[in-house]
CSV table of C-alpha atoms in Angstrom, one decimal:
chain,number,residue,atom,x,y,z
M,1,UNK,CA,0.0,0.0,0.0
M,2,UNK,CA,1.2,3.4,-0.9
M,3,UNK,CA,1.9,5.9,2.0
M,4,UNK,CA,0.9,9.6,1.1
M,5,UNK,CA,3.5,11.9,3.2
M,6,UNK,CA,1.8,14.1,5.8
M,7,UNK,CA,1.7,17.4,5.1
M,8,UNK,CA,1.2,19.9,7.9
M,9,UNK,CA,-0.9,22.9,8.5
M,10,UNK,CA,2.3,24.9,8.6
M,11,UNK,CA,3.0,23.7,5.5
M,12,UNK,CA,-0.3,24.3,3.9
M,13,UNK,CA,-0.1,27.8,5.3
M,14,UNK,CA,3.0,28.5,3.8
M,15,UNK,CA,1.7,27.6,0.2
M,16,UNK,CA,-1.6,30.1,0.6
M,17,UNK,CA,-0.7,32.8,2.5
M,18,UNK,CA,1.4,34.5,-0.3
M,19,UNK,CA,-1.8,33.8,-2.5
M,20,UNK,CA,-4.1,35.2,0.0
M,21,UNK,CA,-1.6,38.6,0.1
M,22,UNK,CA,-2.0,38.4,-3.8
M,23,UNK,CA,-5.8,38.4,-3.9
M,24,UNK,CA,-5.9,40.7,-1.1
M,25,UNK,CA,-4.1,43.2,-3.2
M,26,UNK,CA,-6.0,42.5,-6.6
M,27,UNK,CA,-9.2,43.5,-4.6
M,28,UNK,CA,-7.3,47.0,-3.0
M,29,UNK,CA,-6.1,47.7,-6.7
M,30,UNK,CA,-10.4,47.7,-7.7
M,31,UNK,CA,-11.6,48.6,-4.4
M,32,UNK,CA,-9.4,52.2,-5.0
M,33,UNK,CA,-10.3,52.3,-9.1
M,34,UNK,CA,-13.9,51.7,-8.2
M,35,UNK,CA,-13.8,54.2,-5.2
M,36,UNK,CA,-12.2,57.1,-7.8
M,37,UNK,CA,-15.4,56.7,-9.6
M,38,UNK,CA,-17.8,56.6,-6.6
M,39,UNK,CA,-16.1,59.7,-4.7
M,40,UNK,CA,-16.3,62.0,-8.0
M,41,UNK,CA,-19.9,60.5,-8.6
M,42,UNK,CA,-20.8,61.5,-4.9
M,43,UNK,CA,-19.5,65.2,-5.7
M,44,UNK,CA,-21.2,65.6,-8.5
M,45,UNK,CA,-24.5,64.4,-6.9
M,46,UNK,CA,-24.9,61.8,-9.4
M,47,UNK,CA,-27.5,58.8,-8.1
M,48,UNK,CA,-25.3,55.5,-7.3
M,49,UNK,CA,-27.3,52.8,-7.2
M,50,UNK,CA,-24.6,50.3,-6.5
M,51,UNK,CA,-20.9,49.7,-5.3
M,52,UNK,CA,-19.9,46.5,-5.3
M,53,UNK,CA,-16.5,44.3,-4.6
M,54,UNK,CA,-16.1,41.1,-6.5
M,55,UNK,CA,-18.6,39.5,-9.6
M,56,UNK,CA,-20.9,36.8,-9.3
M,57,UNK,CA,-23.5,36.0,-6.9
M,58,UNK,CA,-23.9,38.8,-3.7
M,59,UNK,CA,-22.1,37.6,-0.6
M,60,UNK,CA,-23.1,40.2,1.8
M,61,UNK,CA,-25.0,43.2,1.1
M,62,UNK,CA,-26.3,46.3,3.2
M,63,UNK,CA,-28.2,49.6,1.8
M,64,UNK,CA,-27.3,53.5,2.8
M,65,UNK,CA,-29.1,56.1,1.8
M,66,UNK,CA,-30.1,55.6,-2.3
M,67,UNK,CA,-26.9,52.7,-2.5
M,68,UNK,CA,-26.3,49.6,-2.2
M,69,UNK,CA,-23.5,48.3,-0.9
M,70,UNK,CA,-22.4,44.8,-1.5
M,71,UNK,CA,-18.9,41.6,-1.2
M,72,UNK,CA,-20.0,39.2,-4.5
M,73,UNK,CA,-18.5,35.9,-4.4
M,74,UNK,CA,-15.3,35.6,-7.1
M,75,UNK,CA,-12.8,38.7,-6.0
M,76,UNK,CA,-12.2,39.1,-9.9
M,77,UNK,CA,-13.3,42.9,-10.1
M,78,UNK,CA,-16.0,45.1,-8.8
M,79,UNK,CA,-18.5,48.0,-10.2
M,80,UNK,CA,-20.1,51.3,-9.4
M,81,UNK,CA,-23.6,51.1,-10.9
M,82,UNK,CA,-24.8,54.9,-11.9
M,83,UNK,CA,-28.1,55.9,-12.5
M,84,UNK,CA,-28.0,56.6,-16.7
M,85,UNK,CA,-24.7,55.0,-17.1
M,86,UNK,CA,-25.4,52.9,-20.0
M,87,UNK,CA,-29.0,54.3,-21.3
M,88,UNK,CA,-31.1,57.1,-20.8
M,89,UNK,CA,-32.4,58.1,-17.6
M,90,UNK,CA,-35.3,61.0,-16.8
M,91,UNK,CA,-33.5,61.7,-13.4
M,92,UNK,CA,-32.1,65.2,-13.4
M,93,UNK,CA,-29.2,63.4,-11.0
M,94,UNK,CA,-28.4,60.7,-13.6
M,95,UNK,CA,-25.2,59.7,-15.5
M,96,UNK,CA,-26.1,60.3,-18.8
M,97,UNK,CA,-27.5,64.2,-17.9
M,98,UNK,CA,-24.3,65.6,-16.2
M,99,UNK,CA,-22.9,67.9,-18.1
M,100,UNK,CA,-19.6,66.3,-20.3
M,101,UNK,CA,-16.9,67.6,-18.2
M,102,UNK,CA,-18.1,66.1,-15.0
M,103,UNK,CA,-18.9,62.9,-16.6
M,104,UNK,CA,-15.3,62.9,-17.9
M,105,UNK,CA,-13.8,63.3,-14.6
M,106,UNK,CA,-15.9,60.7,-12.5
M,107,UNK,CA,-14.9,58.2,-16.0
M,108,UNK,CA,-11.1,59.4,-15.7
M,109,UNK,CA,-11.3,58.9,-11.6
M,110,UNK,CA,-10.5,55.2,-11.3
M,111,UNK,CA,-7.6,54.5,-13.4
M,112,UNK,CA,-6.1,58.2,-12.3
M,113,UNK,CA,-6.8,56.8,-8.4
M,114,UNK,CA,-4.4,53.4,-9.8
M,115,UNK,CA,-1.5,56.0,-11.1
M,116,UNK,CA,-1.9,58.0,-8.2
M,117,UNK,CA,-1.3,54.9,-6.0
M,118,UNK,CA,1.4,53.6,-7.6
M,119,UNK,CA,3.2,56.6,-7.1
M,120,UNK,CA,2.9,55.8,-3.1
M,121,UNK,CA,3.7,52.3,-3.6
M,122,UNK,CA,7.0,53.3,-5.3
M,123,UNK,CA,7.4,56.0,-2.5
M,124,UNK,CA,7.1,53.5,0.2
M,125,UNK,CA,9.6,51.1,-2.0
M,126,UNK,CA,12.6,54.1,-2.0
M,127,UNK,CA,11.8,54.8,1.8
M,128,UNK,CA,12.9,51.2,2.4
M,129,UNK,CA,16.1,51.5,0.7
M,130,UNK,CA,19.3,52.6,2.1
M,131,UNK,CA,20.1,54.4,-1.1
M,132,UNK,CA,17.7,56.1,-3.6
M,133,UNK,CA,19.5,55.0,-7.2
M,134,UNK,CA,20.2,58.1,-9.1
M,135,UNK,CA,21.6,59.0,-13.1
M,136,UNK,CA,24.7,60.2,-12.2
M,137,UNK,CA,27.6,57.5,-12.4
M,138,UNK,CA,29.7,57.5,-9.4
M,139,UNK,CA,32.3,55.2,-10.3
M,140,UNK,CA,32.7,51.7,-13.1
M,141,UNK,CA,33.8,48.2,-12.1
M,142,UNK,CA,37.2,46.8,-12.5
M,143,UNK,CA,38.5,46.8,-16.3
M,144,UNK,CA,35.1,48.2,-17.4
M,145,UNK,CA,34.5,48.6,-21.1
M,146,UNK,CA,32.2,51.3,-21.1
M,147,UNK,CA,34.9,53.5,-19.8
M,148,UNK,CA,37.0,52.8,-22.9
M,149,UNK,CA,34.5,54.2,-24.5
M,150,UNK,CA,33.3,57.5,-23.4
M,151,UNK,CA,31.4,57.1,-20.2
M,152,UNK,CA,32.9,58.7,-17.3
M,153,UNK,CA,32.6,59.4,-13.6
M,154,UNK,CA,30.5,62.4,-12.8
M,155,UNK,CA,28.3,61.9,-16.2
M,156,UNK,CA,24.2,62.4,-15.7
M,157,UNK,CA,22.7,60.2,-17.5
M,158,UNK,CA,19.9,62.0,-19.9
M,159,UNK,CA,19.1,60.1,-22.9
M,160,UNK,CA,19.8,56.2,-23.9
M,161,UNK,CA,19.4,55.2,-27.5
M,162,UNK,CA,17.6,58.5,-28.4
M,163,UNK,CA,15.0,57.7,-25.5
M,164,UNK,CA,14.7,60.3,-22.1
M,165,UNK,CA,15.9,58.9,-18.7
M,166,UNK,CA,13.7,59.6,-16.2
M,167,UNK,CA,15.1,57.4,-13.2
M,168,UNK,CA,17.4,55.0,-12.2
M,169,UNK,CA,14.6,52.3,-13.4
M,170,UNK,CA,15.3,53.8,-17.1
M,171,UNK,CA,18.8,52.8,-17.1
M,172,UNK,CA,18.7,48.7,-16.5
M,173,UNK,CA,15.5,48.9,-19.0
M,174,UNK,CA,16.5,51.0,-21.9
M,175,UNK,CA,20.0,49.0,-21.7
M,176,UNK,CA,18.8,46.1,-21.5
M,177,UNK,CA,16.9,46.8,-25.0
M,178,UNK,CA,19.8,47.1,-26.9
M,179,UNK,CA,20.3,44.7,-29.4
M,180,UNK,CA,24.2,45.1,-30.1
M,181,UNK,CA,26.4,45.9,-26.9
M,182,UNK,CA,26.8,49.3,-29.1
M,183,UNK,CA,24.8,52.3,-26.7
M,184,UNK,CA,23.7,55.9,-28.1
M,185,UNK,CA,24.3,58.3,-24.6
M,186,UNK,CA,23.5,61.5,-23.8
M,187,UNK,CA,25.3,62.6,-21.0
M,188,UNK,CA,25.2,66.0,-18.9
M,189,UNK,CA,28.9,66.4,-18.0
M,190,UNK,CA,30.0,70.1,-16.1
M,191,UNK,CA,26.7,71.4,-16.8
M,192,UNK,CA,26.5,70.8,-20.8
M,193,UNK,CA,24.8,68.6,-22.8
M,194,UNK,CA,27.6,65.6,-24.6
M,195,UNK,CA,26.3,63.2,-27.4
M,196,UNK,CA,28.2,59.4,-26.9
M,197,UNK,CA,27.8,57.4,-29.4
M,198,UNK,CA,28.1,53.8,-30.1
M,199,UNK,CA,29.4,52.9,-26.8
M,200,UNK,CA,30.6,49.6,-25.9
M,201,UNK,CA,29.5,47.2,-23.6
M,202,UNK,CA,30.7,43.7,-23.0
M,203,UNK,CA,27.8,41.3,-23.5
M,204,UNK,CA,26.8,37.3,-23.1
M,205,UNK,CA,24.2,35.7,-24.8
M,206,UNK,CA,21.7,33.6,-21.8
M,207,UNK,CA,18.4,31.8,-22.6
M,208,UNK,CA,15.2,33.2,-21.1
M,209,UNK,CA,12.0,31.7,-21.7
M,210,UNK,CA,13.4,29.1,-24.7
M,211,UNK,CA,14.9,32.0,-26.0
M,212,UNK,CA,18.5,32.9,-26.6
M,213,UNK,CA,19.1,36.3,-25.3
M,214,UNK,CA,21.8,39.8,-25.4
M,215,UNK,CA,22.6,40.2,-21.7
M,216,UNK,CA,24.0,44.0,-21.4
M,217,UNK,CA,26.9,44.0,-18.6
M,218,UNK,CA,26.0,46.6,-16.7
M,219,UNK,CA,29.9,47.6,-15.8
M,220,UNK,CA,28.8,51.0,-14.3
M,221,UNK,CA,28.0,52.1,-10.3
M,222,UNK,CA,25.3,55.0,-10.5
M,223,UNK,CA,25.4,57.7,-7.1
M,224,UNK,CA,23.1,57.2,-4.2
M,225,UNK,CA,21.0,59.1,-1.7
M,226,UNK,CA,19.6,58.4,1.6
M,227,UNK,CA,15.8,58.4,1.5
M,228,UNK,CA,14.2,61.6,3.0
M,229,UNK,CA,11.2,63.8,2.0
M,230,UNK,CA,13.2,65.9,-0.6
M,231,UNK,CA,14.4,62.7,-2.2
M,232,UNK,CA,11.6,60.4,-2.1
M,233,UNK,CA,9.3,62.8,-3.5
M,234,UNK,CA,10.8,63.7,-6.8
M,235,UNK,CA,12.1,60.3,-7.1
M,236,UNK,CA,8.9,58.3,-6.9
M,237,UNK,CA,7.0,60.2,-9.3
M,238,UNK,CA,10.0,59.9,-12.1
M,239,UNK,CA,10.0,56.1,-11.3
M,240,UNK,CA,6.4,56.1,-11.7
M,241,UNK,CA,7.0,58.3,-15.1
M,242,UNK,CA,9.7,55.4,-16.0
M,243,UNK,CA,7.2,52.0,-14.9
M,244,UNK,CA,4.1,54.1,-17.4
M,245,UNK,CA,6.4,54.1,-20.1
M,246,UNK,CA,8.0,50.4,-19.9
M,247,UNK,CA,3.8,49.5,-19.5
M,248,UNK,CA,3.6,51.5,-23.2
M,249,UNK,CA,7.0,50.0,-24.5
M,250,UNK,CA,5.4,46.7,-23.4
M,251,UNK,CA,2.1,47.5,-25.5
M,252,UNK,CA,3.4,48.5,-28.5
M,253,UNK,CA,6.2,45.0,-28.3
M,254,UNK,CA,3.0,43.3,-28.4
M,255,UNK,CA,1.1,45.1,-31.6
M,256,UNK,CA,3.9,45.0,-33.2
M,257,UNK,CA,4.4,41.3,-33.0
M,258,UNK,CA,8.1,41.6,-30.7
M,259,UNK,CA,6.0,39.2,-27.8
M,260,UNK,CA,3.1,37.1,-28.5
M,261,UNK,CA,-0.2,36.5,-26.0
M,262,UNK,CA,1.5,33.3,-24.6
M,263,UNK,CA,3.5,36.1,-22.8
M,264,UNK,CA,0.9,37.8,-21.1
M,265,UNK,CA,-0.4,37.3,-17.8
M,266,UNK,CA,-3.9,37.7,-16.8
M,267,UNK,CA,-5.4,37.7,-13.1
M,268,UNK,CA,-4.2,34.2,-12.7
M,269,UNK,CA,-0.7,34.6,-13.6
M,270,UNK,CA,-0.3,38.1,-12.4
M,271,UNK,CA,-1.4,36.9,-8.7
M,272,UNK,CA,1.2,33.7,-9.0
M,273,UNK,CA,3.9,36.4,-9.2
M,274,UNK,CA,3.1,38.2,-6.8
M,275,UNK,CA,2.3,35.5,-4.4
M,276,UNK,CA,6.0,34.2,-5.5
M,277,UNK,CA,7.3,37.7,-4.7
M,278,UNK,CA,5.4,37.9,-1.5
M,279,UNK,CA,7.5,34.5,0.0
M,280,UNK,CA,10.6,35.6,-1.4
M,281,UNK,CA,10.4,39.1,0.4
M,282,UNK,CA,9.3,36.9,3.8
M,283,UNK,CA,12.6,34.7,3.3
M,284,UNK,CA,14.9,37.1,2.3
M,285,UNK,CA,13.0,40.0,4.7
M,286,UNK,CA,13.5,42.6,1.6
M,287,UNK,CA,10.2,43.8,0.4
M,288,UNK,CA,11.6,45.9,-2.7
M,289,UNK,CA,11.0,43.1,-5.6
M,290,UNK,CA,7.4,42.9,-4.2
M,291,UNK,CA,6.8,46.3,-3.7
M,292,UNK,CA,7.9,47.3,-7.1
M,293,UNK,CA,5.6,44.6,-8.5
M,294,UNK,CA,2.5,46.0,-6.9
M,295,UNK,CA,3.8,49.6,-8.6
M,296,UNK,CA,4.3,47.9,-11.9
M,297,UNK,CA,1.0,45.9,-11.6
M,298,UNK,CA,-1.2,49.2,-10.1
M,299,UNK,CA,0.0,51.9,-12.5
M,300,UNK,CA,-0.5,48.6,-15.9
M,301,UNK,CA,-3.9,48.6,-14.6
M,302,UNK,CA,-4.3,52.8,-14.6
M,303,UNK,CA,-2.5,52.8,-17.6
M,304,UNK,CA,-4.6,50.3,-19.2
M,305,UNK,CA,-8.0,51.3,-18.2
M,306,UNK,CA,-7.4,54.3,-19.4
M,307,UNK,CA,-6.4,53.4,-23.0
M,308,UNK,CA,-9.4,54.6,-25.7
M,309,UNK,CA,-10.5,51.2,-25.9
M,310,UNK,CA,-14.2,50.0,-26.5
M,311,UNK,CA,-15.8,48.1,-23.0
M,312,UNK,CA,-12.5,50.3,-21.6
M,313,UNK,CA,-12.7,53.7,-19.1
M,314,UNK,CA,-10.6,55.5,-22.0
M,315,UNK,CA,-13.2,54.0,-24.4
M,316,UNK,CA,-15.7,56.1,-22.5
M,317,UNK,CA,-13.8,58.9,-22.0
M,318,UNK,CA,-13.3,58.9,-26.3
M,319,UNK,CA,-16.9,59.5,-26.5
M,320,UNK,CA,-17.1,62.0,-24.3
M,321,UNK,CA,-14.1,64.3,-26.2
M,322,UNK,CA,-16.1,63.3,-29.4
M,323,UNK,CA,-18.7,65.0,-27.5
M,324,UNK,CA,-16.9,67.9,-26.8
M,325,UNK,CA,-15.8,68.7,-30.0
M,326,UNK,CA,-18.8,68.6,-31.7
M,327,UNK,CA,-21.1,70.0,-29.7
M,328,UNK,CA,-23.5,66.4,-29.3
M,329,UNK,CA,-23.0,63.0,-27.9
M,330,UNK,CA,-22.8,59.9,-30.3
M,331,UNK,CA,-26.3,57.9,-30.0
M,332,UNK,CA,-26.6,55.7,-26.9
M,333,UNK,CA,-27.3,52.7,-29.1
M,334,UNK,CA,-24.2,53.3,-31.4
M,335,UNK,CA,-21.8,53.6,-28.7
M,336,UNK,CA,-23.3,50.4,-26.7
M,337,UNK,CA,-22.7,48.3,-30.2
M,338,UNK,CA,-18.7,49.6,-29.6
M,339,UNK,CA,-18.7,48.8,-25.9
M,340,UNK,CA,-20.7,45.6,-26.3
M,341,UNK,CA,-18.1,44.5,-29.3
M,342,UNK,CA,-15.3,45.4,-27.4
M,343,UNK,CA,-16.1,43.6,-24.3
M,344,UNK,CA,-16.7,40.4,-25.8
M,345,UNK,CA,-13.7,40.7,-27.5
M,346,UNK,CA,-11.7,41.6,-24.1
M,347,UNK,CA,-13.2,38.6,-22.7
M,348,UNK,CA,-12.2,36.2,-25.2
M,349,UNK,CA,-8.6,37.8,-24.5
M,350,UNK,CA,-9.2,37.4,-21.3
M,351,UNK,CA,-9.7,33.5,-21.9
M,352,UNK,CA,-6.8,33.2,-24.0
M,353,UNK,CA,-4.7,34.6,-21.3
M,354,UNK,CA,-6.3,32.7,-18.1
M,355,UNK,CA,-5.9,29.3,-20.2
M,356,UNK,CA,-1.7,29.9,-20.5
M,357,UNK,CA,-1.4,31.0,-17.6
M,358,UNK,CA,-2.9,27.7,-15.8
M,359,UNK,CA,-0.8,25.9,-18.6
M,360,UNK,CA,2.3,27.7,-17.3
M,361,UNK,CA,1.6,27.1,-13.7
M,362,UNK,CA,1.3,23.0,-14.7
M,363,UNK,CA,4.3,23.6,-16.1
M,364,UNK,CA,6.2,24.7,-13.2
């Protein structure tokens, strides 16, 4: 007879916990989006008639005033349900009858909310460091090629490849883009502006993901700060600036056929990673990896939301600047047949996505 090995609650703990975090922090990501739209709604006296946590079947649900309040059962997403929202409403306080600019900023509220809060994630991240990472180079590694080459101690980092550095986030991924070893710089060096070009850094091809891959040696040691208010401040939002723009890099790598869907993570995936991150940071008692994760994953989500896609916030928002510019909104119905078509379609992504992901965590 075959003996199955105990396995005890400890144990058991240890595997769900860093899952629980993950899901935890999925549902603070849409608890924050959805409250941007409910607080702005609230201001602008337009009827809510629902806020709710979750899809599916209501767990727990309690009534204030004119709203509902309810937990549904899969922690998936959540809604704010305004009068007028998708049709037309007699109620002077619905939706649909605000004036444009108000209905633009309670649309806009959520994914602004998700930029705005990964701004404080990233400002919590640097106050954990001993050292806030700028541009400058301070000093290069033993026999370092880059040196050779026109890079020296003292430089400020401005522009890599013809592309603006922002932080010290900028640096690793703009490097780590290049395709030859051979790096365009822009450098700030006593207070003027010097063009470097094709400089040379030593490289070694690795495989990542089946893949065989140009690994830029990063020869290099950048200046540091301690963390303080003056520091922390200015740095977080130009690492916020520099996570935005690797989420549009990322976008346009996909359109443009560079990474393919199997790359993506959905919900699945996304809360794998983080529940990964979240033991390593236990272990190893540093929290940056997961902190910057939660940044990266929080401002994808603003970023995303806000893209003028149909079924999307920025969908809705593209509609209303139609609006705006001419003087009348698009026909209800018309704009419904674009949001229906687009969320079936985001859907069938979302599908797509969920299925590899399982297949790359049976895989693992």
């Amino acid at each position: 007879m075959k003996i199955l090995p105990l396995i005890s609650a400890a144990q058991v703990w240890g595997k769900v916990w860093p899952i629980l975090i993950a899901v935890l922090f999925f549902g603070l990501i849409v608890f924050f989006h959805e409250l941007g739209h409910f607080t702005f709604a609230k201001l602008f006296k337009v009827k809510v008639n629902e806020f709710a946590m979750g899809m599916g079947p209501t767990l727990f649900k309690f009534t204030k005033g004119e709203t509902k309040y309810a937990i549904r059962l899969f922690p998936i997403g959540g809604f704010v349900s305004m009068e007028g929202e998708d049709d037309s409403s007699d109620n002077d306080r619905a939706f649909c009858n605000k004036p444009a600019w108000q209905r633009l900023i309670i649309t806009a509220a959520g994914g602004t909310v998700n930029l705005i809060l990964g701004v404080i994630i990233v400002a919590i991240m640097l106050c954990q460091s001993d050292l806030i990472g700028l541009t400058e180079i301070h000093s290069f590694e033993e026999n370092a090629v880059s040196s050779q080459y026109g890079l020296q101690a003292g430089d400020v980092i401005k522009e890599i490849n013809g592309k603006k550095v922002f932080s010290e986030y900028d640096l690793g991924f703009l490097m780590a883009r290049d395709k030859d070893g051979l790096i365009d710089f822009v450098v700030e060096r006593n207070g003027e502006k010097v063009n470097l070009n094709a400089v040379k850094f030593e490289t070694a091809k690795k495989e990542i993901n089946g893949k065989e891959t140009l690994i830029i040696v990063y020869d290099f040691i950048i200046r540091g700060v301690e963390p303080s208010f003056r520091t922390v401040v200015p740095a977080a939002f130009a690492e916020s600036v520099s996570i935005g723009r690797v989420v549009w890099v990322s976008l346009m790598d996909l359109v443009t056929g560079q990474y393919g869907l199997s790359e993506l993570s959905g919900p699945i995936g996304t809360v794998s990673y983080i529940a990964d991150a979240a033991q390593a940071a236990t272990q190893q008692t540093d929290y940056t990896y997961l902190l910057m994760m939660m940044a990266l994953i929080t401002i994808n989500i603003g970023m995303f939301n806000l893209l003028p896609l149909p079924a999307l916030d920025g969908g809705r928002i593209f509609f209303i600047f139609i609006e705006l510019i001419f003087r009348k909104p698009v026909p209800k119905k018309y704009e419904g047949w674009v949001h229906a078509t687009g969320l079936v379609l985001l859907l069938l992504l979302m599908v797509v996505i969920s299925f590899s992901d399982i297949m790359n965590l049976i895989r693992k």
